[in-house]
Coordinates of C-alpha atoms and ligand atoms in Angstrom, one line a residue:
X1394 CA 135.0 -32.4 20.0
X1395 CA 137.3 -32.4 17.1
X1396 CA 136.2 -29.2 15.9
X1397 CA 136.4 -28.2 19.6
X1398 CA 140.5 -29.2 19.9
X1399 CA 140.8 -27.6 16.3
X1400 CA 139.5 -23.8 17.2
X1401 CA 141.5 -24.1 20.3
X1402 CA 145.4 -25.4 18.8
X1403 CA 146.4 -22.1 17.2
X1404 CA 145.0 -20.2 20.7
X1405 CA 147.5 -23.5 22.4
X1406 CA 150.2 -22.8 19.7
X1407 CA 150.8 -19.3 20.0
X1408 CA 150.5 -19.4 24.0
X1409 CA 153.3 -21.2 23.8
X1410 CA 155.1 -19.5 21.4
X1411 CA 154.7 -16.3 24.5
X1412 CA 157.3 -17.2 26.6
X1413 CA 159.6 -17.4 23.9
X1414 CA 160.0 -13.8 22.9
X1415 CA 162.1 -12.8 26.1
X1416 CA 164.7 -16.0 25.1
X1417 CA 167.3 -13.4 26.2
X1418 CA 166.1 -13.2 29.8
X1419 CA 168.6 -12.5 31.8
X1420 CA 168.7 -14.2 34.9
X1421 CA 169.5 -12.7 38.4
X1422 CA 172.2 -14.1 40.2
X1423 CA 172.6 -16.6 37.2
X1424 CA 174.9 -18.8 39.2
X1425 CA 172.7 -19.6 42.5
X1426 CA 171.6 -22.4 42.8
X1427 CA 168.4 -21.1 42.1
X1428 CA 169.0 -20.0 38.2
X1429 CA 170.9 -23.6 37.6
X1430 CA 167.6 -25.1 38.6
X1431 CA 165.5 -23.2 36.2
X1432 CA 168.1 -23.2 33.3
X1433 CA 167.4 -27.3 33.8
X1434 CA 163.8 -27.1 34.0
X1435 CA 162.7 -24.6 32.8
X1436 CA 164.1 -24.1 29.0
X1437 CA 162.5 -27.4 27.5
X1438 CA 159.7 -25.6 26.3
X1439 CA 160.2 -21.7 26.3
X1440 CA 163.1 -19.5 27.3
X1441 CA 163.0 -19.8 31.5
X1442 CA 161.1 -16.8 32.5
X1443 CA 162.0 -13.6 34.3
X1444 CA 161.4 -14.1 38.3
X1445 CA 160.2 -10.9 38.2
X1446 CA 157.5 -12.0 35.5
X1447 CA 155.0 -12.9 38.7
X1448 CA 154.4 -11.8 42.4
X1449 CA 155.7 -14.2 45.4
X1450 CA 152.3 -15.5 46.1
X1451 CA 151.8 -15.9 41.8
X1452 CA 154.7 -18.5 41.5
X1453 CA 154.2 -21.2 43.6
X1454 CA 150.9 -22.2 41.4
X1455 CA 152.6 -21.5 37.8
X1456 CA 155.2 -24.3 39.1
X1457 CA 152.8 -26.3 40.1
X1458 CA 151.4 -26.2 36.3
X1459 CA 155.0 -26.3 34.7
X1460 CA 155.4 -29.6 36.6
X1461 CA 152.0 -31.2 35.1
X1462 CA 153.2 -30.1 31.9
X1463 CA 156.7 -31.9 32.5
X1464 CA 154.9 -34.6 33.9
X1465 CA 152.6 -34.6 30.5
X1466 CA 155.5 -34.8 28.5
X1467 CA 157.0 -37.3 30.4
X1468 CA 160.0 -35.2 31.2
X1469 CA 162.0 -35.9 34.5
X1470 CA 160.2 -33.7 37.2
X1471 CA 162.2 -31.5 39.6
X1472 CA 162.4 -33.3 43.1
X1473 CA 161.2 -31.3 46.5
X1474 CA 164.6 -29.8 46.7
X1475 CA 164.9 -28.5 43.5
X1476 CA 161.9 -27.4 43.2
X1477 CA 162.2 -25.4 46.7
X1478 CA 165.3 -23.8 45.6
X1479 CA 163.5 -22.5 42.7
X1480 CA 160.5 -21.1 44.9
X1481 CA 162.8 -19.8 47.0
X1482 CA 165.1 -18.0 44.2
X1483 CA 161.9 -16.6 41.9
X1484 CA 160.1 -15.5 45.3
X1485 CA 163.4 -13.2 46.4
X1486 CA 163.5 -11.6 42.7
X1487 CA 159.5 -11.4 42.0
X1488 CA 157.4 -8.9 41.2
X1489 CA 156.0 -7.1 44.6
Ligands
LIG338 C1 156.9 -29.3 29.1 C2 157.0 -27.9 28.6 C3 157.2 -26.8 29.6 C4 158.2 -26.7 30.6 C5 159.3 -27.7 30.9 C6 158.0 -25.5 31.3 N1 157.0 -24.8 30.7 FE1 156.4 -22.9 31.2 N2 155.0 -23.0 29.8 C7 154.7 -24.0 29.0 C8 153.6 -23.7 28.1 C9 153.0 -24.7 27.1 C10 153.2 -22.4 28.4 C11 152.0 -21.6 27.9 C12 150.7 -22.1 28.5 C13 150.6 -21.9 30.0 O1 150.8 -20.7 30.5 O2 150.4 -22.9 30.7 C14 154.1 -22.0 29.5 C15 154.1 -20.7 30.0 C16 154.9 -20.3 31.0 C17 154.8 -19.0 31.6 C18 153.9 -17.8 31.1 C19 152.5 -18.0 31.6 C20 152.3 -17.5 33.1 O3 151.6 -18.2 33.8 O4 153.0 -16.5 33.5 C21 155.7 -18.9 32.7 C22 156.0 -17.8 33.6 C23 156.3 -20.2 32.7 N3 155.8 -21.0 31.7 C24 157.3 -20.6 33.6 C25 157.9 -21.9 33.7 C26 158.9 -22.3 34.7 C27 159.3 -21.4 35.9 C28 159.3 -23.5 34.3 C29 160.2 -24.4 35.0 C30 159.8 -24.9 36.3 C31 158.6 -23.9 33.1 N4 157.8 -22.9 32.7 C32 158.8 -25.1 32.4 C33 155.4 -25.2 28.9 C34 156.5 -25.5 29.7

């Protein structure tokens, strides 16, 4: 199992190093309500993403995982309003 966690960590390491190489995203709209939400949230961990980095129907499962990671880390989670003002700002700049 060890062994196991071992092989995986530098696959774990660099994934989260990923996100980090846009750290100069620049936001749409970067005063809504929206971006504020995500510069809070989002910017723990990696640089907050580009909305346009998933599809509508894509983002409402990555924040679902970005929560569980908060929640792992014992960070303060976003509350249903938050959290639907970010849905509703990455679903109007997303991918289509
Ligand atoms: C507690 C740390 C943490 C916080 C806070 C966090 N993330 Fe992440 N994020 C990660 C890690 C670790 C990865 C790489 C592994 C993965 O994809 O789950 C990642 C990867 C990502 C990716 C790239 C992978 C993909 O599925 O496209 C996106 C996009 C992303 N995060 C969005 C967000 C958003 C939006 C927020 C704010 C709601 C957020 N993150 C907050 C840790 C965090």
């Amino acid at each position: 199992m060890t062994r196991f966690v071992l092989l995986l960590l530098p696959l774990l390491l660099s994934a989260c190093e990923l996100p980090q190489q846009s750290s100069h995203t620049v936001l749409p709209d970067p005063d809504s309500e929206g971006a504020l939400v995500m510069k809070q949230y989002c910017s723990d961990c990696h640089a907050p993403p580009s909305p346009a980095a998933h599809t509508a129907k894509e983002w409402p499962n990555v924040i679902y995982r970005m929560q569980e990671r908060r929640r792992m880390k014992a960070y303060t989670l976003m509350d249903e309003r938050e959290e639907k003002l970010l849905l509703d700002y990455l679903k109007e700049y997303a991918k289509s």
